[in-house]
Coordinates of C-alpha atoms and ligand atoms in Angstrom, one line a residue:
X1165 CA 0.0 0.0 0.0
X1166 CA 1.7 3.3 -1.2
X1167 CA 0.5 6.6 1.1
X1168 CA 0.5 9.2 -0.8
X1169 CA -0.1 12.9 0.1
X1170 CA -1.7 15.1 -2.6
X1171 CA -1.0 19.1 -2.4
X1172 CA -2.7 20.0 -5.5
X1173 CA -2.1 23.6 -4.8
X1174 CA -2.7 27.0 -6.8
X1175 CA -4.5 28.2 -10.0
X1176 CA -4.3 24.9 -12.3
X1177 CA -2.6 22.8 -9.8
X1178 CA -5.9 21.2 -9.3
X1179 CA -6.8 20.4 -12.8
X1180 CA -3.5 18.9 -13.6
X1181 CA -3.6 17.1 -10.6
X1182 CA -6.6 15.7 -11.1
X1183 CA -5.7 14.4 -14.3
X1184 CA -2.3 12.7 -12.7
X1185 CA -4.4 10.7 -10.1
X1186 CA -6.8 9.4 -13.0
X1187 CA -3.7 7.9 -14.7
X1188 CA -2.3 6.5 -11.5
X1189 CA -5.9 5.3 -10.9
X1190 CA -5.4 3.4 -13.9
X1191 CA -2.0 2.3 -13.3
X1192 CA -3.1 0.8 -10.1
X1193 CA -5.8 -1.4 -11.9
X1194 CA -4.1 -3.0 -14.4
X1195 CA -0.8 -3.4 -12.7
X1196 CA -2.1 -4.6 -9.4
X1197 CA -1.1 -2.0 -6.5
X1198 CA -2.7 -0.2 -3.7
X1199 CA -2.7 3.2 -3.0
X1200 CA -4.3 5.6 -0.6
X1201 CA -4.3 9.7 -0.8
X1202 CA -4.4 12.0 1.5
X1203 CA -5.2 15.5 0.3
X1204 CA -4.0 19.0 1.6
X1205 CA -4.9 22.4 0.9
X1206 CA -1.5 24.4 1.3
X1207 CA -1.4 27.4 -1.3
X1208 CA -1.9 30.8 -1.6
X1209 CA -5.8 30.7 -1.1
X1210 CA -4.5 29.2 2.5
X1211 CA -2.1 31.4 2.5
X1212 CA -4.1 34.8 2.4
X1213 CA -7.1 33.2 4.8
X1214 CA -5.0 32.0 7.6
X1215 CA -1.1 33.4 6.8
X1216 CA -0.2 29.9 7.1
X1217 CA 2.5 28.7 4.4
X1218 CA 3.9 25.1 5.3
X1219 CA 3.9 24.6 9.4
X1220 CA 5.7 22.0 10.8
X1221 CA 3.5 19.8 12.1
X1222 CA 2.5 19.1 8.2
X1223 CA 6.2 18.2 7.4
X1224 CA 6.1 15.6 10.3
X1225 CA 2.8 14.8 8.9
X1226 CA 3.8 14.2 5.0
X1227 CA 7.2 12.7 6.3
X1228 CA 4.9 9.7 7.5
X1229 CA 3.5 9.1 3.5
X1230 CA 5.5 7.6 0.8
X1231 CA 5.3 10.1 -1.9
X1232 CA 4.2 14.0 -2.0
X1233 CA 2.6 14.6 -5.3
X1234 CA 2.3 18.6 -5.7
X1235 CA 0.5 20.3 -8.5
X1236 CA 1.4 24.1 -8.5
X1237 CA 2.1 26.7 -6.6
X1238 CA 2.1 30.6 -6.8
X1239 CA -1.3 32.6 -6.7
X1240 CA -1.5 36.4 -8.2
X1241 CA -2.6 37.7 -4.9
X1242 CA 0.7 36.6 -3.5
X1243 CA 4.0 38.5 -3.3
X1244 CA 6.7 36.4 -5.4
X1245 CA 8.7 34.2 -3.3
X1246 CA 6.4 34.0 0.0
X1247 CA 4.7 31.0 -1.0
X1248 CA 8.0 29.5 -3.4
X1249 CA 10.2 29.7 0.0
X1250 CA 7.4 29.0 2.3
X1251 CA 6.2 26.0 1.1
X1252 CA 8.3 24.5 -2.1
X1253 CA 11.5 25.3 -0.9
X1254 CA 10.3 24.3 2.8
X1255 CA 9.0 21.2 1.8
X1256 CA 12.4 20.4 0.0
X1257 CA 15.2 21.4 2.8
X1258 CA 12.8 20.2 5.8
X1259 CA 12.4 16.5 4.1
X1260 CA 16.5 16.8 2.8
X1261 CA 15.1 16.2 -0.6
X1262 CA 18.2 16.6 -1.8
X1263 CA 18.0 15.9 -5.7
X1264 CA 16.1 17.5 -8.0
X1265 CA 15.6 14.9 -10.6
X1266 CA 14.6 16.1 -14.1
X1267 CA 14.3 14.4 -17.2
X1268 CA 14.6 16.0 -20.5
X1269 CA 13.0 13.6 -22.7
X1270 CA 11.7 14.8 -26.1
X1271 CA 8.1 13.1 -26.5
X1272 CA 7.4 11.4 -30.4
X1273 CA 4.9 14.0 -32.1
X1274 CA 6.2 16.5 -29.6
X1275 CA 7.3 19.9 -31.0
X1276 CA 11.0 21.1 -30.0
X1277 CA 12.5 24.3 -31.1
X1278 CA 15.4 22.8 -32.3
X1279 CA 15.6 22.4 -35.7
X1280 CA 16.4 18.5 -37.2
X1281 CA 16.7 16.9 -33.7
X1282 CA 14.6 14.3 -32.6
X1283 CA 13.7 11.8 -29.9
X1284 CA 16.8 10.0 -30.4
X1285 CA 18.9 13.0 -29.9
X1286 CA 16.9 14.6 -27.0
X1287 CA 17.2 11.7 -24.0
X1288 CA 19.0 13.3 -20.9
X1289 CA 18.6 13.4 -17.1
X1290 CA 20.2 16.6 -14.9
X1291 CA 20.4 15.6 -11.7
X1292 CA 20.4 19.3 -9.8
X1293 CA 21.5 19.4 -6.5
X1294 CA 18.5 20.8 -4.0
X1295 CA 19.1 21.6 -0.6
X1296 CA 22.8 24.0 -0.8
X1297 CA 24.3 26.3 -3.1
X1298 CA 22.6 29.9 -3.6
X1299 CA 19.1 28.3 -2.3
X1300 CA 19.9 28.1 1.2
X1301 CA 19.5 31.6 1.7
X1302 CA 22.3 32.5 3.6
X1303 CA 23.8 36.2 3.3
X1304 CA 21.8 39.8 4.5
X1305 CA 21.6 43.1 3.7
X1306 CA 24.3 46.1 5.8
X1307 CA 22.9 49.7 6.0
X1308 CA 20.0 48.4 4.1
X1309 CA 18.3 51.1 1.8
X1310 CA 21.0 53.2 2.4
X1311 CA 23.3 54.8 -1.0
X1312 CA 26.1 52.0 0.7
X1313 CA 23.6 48.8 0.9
X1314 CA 25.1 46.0 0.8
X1315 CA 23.7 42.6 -0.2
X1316 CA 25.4 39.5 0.3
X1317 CA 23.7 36.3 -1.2
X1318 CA 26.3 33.3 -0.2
X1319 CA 26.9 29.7 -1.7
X1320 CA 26.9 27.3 0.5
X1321 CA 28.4 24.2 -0.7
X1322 CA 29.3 21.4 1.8
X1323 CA 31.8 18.0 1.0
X1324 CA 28.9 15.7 2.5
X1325 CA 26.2 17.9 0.2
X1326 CA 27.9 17.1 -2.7
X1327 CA 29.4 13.9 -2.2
X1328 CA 26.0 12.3 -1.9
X1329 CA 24.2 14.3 -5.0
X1330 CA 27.4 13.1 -6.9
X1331 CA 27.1 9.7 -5.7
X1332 CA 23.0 9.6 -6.8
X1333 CA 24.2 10.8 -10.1
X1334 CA 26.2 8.2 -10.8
X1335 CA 24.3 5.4 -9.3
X1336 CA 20.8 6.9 -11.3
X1337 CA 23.7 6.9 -14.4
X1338 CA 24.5 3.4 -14.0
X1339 CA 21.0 2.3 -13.6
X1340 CA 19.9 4.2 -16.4
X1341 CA 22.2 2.3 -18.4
X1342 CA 22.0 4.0 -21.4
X1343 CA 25.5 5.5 -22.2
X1344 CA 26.6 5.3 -18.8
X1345 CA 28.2 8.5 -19.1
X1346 CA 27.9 11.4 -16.4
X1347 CA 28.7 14.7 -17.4
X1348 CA 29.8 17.5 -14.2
X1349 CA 28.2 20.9 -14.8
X1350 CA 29.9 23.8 -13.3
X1351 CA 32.1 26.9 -13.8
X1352 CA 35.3 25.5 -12.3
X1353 CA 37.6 28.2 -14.1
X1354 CA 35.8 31.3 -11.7
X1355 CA 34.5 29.8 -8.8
X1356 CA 37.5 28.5 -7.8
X1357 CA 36.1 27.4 -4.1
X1358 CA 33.0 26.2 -4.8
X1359 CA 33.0 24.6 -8.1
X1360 CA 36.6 23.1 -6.4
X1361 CA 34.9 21.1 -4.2
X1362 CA 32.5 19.9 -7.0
X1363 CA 35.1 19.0 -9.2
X1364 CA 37.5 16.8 -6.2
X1365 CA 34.3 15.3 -4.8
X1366 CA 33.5 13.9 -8.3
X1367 CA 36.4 12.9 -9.5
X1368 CA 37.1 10.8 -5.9
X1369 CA 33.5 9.5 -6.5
X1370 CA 34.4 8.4 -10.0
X1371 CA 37.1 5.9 -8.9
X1372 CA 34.4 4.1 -7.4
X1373 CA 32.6 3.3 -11.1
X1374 CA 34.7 2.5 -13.2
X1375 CA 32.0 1.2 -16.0
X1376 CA 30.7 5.4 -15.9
X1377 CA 32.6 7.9 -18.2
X1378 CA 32.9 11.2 -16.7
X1379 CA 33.0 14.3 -18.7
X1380 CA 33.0 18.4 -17.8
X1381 CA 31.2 20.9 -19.0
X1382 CA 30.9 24.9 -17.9
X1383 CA 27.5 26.4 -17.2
X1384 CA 27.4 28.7 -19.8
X1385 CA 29.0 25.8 -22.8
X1386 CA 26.2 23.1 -21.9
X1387 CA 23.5 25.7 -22.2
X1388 CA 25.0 25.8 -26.0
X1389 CA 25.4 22.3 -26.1
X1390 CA 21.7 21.8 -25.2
X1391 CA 20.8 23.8 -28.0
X1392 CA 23.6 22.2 -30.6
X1393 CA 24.2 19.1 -29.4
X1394 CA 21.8 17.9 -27.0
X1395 CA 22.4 14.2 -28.1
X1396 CA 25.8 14.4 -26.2
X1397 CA 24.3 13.8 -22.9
X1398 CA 23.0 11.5 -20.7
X1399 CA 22.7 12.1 -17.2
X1400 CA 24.3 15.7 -16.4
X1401 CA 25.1 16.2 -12.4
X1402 CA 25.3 20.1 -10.8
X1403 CA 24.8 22.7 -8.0
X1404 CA 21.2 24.2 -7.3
X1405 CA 21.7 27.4 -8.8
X1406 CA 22.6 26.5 -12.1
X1407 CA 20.5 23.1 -12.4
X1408 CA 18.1 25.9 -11.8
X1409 CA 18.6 27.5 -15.2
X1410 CA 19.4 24.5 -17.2
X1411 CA 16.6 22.5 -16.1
X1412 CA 14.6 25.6 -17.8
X1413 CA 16.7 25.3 -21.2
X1414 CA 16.2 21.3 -20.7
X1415 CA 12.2 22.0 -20.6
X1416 CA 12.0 24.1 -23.3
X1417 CA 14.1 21.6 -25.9
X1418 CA 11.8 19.0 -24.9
X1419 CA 8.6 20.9 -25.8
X1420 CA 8.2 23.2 -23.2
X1421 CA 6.4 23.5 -19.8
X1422 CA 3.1 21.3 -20.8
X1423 CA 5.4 18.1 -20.5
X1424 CA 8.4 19.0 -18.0
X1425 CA 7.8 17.7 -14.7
X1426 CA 10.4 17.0 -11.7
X1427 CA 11.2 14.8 -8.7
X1428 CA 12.1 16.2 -5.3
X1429 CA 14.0 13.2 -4.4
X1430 CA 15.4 11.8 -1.0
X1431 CA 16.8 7.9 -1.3
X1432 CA 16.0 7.2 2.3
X1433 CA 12.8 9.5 3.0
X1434 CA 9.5 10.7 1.5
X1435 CA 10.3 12.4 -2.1
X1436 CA 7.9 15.1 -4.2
X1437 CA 6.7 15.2 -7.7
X1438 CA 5.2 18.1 -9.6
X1439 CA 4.7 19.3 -13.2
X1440 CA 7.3 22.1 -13.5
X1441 CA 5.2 24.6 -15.3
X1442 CA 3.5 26.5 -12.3
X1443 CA -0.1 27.4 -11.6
X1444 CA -0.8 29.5 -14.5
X1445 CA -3.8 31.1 -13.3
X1446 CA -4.8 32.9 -16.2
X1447 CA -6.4 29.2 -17.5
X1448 CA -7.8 28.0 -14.0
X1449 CA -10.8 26.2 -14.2
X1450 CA -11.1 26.4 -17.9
X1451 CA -10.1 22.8 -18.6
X1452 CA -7.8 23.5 -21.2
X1453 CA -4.3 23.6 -19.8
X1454 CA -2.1 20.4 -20.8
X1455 CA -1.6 17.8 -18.1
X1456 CA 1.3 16.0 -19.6
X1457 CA 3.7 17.1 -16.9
X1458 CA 1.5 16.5 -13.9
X1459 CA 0.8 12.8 -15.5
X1460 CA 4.7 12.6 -16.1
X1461 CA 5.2 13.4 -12.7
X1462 CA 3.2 10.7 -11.4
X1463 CA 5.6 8.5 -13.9
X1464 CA 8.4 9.4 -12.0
X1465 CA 6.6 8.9 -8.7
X1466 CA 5.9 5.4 -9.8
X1467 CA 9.8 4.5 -10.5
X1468 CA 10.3 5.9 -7.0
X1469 CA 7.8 3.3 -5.6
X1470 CA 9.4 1.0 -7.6
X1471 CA 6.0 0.6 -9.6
X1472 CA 8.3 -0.6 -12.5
X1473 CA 5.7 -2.0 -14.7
X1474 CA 3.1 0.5 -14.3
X1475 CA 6.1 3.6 -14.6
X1476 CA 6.8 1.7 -18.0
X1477 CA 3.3 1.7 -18.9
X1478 CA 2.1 5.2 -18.1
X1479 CA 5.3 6.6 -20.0
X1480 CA 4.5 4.3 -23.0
X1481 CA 0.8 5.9 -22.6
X1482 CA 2.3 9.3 -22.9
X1483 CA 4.5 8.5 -26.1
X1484 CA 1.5 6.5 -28.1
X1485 CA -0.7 9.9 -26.7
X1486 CA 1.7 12.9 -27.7
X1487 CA 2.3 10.9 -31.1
X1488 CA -1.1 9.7 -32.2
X1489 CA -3.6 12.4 -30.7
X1490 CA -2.3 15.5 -29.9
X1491 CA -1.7 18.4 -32.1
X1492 CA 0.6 20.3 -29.5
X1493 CA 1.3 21.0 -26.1
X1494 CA 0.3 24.0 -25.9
X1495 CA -2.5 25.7 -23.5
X1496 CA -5.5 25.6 -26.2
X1497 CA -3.9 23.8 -29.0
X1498 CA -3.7 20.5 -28.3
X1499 CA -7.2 19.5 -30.1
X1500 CA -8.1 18.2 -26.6
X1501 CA -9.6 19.7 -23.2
X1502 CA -7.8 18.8 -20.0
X1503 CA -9.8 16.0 -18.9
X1504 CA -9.6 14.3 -22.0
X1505 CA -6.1 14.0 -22.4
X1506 CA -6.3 12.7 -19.0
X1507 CA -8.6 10.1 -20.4
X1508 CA -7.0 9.2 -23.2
X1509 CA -3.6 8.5 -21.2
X1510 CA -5.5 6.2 -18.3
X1511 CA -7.1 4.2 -21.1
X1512 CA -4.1 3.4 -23.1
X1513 CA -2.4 2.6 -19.6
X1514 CA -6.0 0.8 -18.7
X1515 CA -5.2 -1.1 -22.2
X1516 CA -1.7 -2.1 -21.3
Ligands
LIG1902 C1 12.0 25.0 -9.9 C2 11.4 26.3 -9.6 C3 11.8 26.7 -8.1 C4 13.3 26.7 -8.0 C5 11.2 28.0 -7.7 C6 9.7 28.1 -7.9 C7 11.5 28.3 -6.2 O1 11.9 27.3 -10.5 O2 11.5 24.0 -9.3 O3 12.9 24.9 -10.7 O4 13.9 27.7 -8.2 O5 13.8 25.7 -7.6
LIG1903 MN1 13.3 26.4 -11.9

């Protein structure tokens, strides 16, 4: 029996999510499993009724299930970054999810702005460090709104932080199994402390597998590579900040927010899963968003629960889906309303 707790959060966040839980619905019938949900209502509507973000006693409370599944968060009303750091970011440093896992996996029949590649060439994995670095909010302001403010915004980037993100990254590389090559992501020739540590802790970690090929790339190269070359990569491992970024670039060669969707991922705890794309809530409650992402989500929530079978399925439901029905991914343009696409998916997954 997997317990799962269900945030389905602002604007579309509920529409999307709704969709997810009809393909896991399906998922769970034909592949024999059990499942319970629990839902909660953290968001910004919370938010501005009770000034409540994320309290502790509901991180004690969804550190007792075995998968978070989050739809969006971020609400108009809101001032940007209340609700990101008081309940996204909360949720990720309080349960040490410390990898953000994102694939970058170009559907068939799915669109990418990059002209002559195809699925073949767009198949990578950045696995994104997610509790250090620039996120952890550590730095201040001196003579604050003064002509001599000062703001100091520091990276914080500990041997044991990145020893174990480097260590998933080659384990989830040699799992993978498809090239079995890890590529470091950084900007070792400027940050010469940080990016230091990066680079010893990986190459010390790389003695352990030999069977994994390393390779280096700078920040500022791979985001041309992703664009050039994006078939040069398999799994890519790097710091918050900048798997930040790249995880953006990654989403957009693959066809764009309507498919992207992430893992907040601790080995030994309670991990999250959410469509990347935020609440958008210019479309809530029209039924026409896309909920690719929130259904390939709740894919990567079933490899998590070790759901193999049914993880296989629901991604072979979204290939046979993006290639044989849609028209695009897009908010309005994919031929299809919300909950149909959601049908279609839990049928093909309902078919086998
Ligand atoms: C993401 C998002 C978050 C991040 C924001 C919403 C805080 O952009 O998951 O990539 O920066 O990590
Ligand atoms: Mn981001």
């Amino acid at each position: 029996m997997h317990n799962i707790a269900v945030m389905p959060g602002d604007g579309t966040g509920p529409e999307v999510v709704r969709e997810g839980l009809k393909v896991l619905a399906a998922a769970a019938a034909r592949h024999d499993f059990q499942y319970e949900t629990t839902d909660y209502d953290f968001g910004g509507d919370r938010y501005l009724k009770t000034g409540e973000t994320l309290p502790d006693s509901a991180i004690d409370e969804l550190a007792s299930h075995d998968a978070i599944f989050l739809g969006a968060i971020g609400h108009p009303d809101v001032k940007p970054g209340i609700l990101e750091r008081g309940i996204l970011l909360k949720a990720r440093f309080a349960l040490d999810q410390y990898i953000n896992l994102r694939p970058v996996k170009l559907y068939p029949g799915v669109q990418t702005p990059i002209k002559d590649k195809g699925p073949e060439d767009i198949d990578f994995v950045v696995v994104r460090e997610n509790t250090e670095g620039l996120y952890v909010g550590a730095g201040g302001f001196l003579k604050a709104g003064t002509p001599d403010e000062v703001a100091i915004q520091e990276s914080i980037n500990t041997r044991k932080g990145t020893e174990r993100c480097i260590r998933y990254a080659f384990e989830y590389c040699r799992e993978r199994g498809k090239e079995n090559k890890l590529t470091l992501c950084g900007k070792t020739n400027v940050l010469n402390f940080a990016h230091d540590l990066w680079q010893r802790a990986f190459n010390e970690v790389a003695a352990e597998y030999p069977g994994v090929t390393t390779d280096y790339a700078h920040v500022d190269a791979i985001c041309m590579w992703f664009v050039k070359n994006p078939e040069w990569f398999d799994v890519i491992v790097t710091d918050n900040m900048f798997g930040d970024i790249i995880t953006d670039l990654g989403a957009m060669i693959q066809g764009g927010m309507g498919i992207a969707a992430g893992g907040n991922i601790n080995p030994g705890g309670v991990s999250m899963f959410e469509p990347i794309g935020g609440s958008a809530p210019k479309y809530t409650g029209m039924n026409i968003i896309n909920p690719m992402a929130a259904i390939a989500a709740v894919q990567m929530m079933l490899e998590v629960l070790k759901e193999k079978e049914a993880a296989a399925a629901v991604d072979r439901a979204i290939a046979h889906v993006t290639a044989e029905k849609l028209k695009s991914l897009a908010v309005g343009r994919t031929g299809y309303s919300t909950s149909e696409i959601g049908d279609m998916v839990a049928e093909r997954v309902r078919e086998g």
